[in-house]
mmCIF file with all atom_site columns, C-alpha atoms in Angstrom:
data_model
loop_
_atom_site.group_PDB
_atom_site.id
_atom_site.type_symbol
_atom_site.label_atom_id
_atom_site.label_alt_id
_atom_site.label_comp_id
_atom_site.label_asym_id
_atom_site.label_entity_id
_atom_site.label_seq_id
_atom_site.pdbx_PDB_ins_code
_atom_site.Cartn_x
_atom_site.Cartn_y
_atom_site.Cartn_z
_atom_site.occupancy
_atom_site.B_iso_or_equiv
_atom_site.pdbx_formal_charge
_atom_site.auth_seq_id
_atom_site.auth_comp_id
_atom_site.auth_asym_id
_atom_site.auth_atom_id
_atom_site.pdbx_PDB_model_num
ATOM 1  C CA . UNK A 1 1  ? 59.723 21.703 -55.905 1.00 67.00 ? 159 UNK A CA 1
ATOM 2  C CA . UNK A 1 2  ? 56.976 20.768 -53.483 1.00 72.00 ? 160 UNK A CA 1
ATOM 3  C CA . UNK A 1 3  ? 54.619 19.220 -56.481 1.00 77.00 ? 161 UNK A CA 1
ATOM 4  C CA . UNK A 1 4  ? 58.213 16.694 -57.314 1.00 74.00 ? 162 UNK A CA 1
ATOM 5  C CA . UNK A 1 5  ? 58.225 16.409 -53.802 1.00 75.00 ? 163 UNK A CA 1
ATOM 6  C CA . UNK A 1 6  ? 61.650 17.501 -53.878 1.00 71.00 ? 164 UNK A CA 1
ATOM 7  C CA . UNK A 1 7  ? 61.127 19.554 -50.293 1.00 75.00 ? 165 UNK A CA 1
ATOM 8  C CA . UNK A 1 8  ? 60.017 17.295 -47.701 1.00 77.00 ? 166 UNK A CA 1
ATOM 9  C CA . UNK A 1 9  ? 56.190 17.725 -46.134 1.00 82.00 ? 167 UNK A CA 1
ATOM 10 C CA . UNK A 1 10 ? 55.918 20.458 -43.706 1.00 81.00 ? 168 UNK A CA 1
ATOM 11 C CA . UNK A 1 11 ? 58.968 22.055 -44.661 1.00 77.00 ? 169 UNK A CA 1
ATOM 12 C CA . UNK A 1 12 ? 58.248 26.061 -45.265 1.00 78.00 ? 170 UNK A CA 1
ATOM 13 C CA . UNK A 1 13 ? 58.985 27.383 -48.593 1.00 77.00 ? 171 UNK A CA 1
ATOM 14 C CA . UNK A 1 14 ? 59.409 30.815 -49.436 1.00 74.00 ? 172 UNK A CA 1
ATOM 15 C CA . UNK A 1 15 ? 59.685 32.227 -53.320 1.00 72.00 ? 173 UNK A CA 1
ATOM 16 C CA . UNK A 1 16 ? 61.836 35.158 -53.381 1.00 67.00 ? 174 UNK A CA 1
ATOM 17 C CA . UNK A 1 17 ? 62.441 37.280 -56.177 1.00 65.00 ? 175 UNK A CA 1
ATOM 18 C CA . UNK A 1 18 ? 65.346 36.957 -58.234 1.00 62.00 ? 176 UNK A CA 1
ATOM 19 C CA . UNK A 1 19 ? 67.337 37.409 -61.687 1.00 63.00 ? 177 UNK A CA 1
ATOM 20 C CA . UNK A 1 20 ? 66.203 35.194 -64.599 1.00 67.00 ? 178 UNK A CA 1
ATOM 21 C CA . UNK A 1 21 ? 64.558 33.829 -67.378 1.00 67.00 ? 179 UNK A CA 1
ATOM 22 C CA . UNK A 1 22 ? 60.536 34.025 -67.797 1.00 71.00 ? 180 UNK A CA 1
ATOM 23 C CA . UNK A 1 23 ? 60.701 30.352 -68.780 1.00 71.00 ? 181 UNK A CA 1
ATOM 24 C CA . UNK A 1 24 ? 56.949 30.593 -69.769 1.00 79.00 ? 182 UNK A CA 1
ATOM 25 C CA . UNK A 1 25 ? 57.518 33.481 -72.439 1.00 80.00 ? 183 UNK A CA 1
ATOM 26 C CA . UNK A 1 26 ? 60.818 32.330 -73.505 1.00 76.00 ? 184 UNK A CA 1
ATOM 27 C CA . UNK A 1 27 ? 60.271 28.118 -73.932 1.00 76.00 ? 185 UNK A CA 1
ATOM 28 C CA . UNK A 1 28 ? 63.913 25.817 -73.757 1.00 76.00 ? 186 UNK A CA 1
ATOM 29 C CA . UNK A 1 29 ? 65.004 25.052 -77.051 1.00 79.00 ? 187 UNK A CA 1
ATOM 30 C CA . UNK A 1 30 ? 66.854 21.622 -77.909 1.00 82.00 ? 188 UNK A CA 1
ATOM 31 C CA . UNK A 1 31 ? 70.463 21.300 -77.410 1.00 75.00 ? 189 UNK A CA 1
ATOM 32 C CA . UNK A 1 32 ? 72.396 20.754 -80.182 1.00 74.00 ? 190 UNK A CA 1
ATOM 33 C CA . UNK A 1 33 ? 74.445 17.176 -80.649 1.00 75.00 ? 191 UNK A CA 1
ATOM 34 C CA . UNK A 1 34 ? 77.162 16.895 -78.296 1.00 69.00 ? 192 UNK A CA 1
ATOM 35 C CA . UNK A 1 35 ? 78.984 16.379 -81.299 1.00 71.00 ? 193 UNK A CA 1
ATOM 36 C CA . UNK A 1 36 ? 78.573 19.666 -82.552 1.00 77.00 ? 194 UNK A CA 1
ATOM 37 C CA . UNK A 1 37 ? 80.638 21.667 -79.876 1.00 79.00 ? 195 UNK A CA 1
ATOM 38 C CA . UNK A 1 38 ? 78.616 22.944 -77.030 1.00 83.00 ? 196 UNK A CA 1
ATOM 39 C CA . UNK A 1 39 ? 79.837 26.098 -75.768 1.00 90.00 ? 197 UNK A CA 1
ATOM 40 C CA . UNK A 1 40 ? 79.321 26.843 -71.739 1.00 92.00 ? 198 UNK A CA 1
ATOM 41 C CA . UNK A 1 41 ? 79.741 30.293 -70.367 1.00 93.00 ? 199 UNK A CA 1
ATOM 42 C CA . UNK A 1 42 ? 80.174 30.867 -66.642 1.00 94.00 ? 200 UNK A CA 1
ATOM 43 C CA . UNK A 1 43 ? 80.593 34.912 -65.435 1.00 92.00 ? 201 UNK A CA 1
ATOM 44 C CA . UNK A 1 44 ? 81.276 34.879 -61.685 1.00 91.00 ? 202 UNK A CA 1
ATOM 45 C CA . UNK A 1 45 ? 84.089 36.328 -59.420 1.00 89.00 ? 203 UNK A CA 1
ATOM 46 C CA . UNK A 1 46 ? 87.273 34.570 -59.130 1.00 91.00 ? 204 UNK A CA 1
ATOM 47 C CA . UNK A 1 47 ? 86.570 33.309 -55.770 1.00 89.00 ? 205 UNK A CA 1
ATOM 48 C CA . UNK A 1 48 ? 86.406 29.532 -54.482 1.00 87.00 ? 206 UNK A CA 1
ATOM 49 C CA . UNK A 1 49 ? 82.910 29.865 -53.037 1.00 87.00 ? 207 UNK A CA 1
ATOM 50 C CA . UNK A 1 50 ? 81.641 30.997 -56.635 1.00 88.00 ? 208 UNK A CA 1
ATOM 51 C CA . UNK A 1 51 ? 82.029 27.239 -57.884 1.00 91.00 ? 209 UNK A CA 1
ATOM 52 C CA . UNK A 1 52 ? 84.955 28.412 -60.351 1.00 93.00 ? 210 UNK A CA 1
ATOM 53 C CA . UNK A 1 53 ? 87.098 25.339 -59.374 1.00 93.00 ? 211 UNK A CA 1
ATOM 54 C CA . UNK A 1 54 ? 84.184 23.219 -59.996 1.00 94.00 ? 212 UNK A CA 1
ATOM 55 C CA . UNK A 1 55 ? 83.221 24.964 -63.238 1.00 94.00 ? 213 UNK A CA 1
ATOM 56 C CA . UNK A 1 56 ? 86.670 23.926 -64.143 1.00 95.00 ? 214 UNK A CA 1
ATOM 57 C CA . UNK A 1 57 ? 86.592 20.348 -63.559 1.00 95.00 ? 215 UNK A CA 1
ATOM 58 C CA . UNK A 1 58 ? 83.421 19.911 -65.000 1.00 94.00 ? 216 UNK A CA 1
ATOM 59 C CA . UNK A 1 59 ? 85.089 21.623 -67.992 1.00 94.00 ? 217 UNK A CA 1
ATOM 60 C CA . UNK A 1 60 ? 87.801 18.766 -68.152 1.00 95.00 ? 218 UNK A CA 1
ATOM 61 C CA . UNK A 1 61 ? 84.880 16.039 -67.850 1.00 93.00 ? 219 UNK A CA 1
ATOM 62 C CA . UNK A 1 62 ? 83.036 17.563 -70.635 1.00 90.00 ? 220 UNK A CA 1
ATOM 63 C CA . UNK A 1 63 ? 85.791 17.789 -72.729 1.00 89.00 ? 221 UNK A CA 1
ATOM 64 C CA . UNK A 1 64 ? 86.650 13.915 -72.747 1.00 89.00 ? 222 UNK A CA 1
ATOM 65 C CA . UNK A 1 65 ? 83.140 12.928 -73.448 1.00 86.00 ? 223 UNK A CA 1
ATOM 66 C CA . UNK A 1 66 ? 82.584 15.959 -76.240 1.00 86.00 ? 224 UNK A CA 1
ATOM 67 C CA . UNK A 1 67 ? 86.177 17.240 -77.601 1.00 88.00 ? 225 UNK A CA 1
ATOM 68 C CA . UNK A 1 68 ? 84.549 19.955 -79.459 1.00 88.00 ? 226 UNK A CA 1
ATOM 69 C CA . UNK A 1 69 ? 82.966 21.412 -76.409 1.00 89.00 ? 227 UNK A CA 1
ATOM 70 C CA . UNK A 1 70 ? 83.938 24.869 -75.186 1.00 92.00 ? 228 UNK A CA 1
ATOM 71 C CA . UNK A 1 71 ? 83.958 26.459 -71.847 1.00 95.00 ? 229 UNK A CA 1
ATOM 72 C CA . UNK A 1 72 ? 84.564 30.433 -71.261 1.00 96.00 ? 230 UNK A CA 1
ATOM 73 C CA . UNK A 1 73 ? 84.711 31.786 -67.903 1.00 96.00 ? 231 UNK A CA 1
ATOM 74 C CA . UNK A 1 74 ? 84.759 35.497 -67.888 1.00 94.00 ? 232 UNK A CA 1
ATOM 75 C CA . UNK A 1 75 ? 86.288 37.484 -64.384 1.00 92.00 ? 233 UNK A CA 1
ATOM 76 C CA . UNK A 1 76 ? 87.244 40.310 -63.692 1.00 86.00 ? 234 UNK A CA 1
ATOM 77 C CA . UNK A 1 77 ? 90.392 39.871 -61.276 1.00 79.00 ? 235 UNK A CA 1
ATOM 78 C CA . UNK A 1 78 ? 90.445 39.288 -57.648 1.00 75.00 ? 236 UNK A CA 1
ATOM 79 C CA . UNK A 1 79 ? 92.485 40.634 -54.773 1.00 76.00 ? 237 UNK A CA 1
ATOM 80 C CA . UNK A 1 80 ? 90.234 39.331 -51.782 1.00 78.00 ? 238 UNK A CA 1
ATOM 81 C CA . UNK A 1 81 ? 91.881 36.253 -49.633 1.00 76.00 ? 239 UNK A CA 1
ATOM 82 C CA . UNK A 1 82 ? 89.515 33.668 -50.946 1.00 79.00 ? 240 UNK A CA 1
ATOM 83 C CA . UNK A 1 83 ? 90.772 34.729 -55.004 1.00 89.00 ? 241 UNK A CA 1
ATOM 84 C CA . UNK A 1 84 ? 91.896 32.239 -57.600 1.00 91.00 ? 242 UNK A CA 1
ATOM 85 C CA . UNK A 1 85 ? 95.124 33.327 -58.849 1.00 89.00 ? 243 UNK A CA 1
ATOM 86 C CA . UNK A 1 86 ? 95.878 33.669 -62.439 1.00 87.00 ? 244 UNK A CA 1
ATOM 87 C CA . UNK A 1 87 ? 98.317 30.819 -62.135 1.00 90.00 ? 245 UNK A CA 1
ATOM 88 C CA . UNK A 1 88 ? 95.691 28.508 -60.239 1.00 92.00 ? 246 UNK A CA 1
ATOM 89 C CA . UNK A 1 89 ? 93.391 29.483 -63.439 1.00 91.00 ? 247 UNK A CA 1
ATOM 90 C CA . UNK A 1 90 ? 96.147 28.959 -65.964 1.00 93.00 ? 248 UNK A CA 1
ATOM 91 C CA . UNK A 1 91 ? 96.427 24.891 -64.245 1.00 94.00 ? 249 UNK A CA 1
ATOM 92 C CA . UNK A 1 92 ? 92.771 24.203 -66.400 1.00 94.00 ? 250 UNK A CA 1
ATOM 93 C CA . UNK A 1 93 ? 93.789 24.266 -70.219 1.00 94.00 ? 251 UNK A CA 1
ATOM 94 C CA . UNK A 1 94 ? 90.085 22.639 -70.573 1.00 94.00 ? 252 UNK A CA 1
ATOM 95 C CA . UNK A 1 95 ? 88.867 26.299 -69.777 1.00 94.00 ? 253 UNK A CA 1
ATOM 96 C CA . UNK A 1 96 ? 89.404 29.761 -72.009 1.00 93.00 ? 254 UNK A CA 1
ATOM 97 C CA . UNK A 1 97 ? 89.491 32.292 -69.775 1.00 89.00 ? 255 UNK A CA 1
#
């Protein structure tokens, strides 16, 4: 991020270790044509800070630009005060839950 100068100068950076992919041993491959149906998978909690609610109106945005498009979001259910409710879920047809 520094060498896109996306962090400003003088700013301390500090790589910590994390989950994902070795992008030097496994290289991007192209995306298929929008045309084609993309299919987008998100596996979180049901929970508002998680981004779900986003998730799900991106999924609507998609979905006009690129009808065949897919989006799966995959939960296990939530009882904690900040939970999405099955019925808040059900309100975003664009998403197959």
């Amino acid at each position: 991020m520094k060498k896109l100068a996306l962090v400003p100068e003088g700013l301390p950076v500090t790589i910590v270790p994390g989950a994902g992919v070795d992008t030097e041993d496994r290289p991007a491959l192209p995306l298929p044509a929008i045309g084609q149906g993309l299919v987008f998978l998100m596996i979180a909690s049901r929970e508002r800070r998680r981004g779900v609610i986003e998730y799900c109106a991106a999924a609507t945005a998609l979905r006009r630009r690129a009808p065949t498009s897919r989006c799966l979001f995959a939960s296990l259910p939530a009882e904690s005060s900040v939970a999405i409710s099955a019925a808040e879920l059900a309100q975003h047809p664009d998403v197959e839950y």
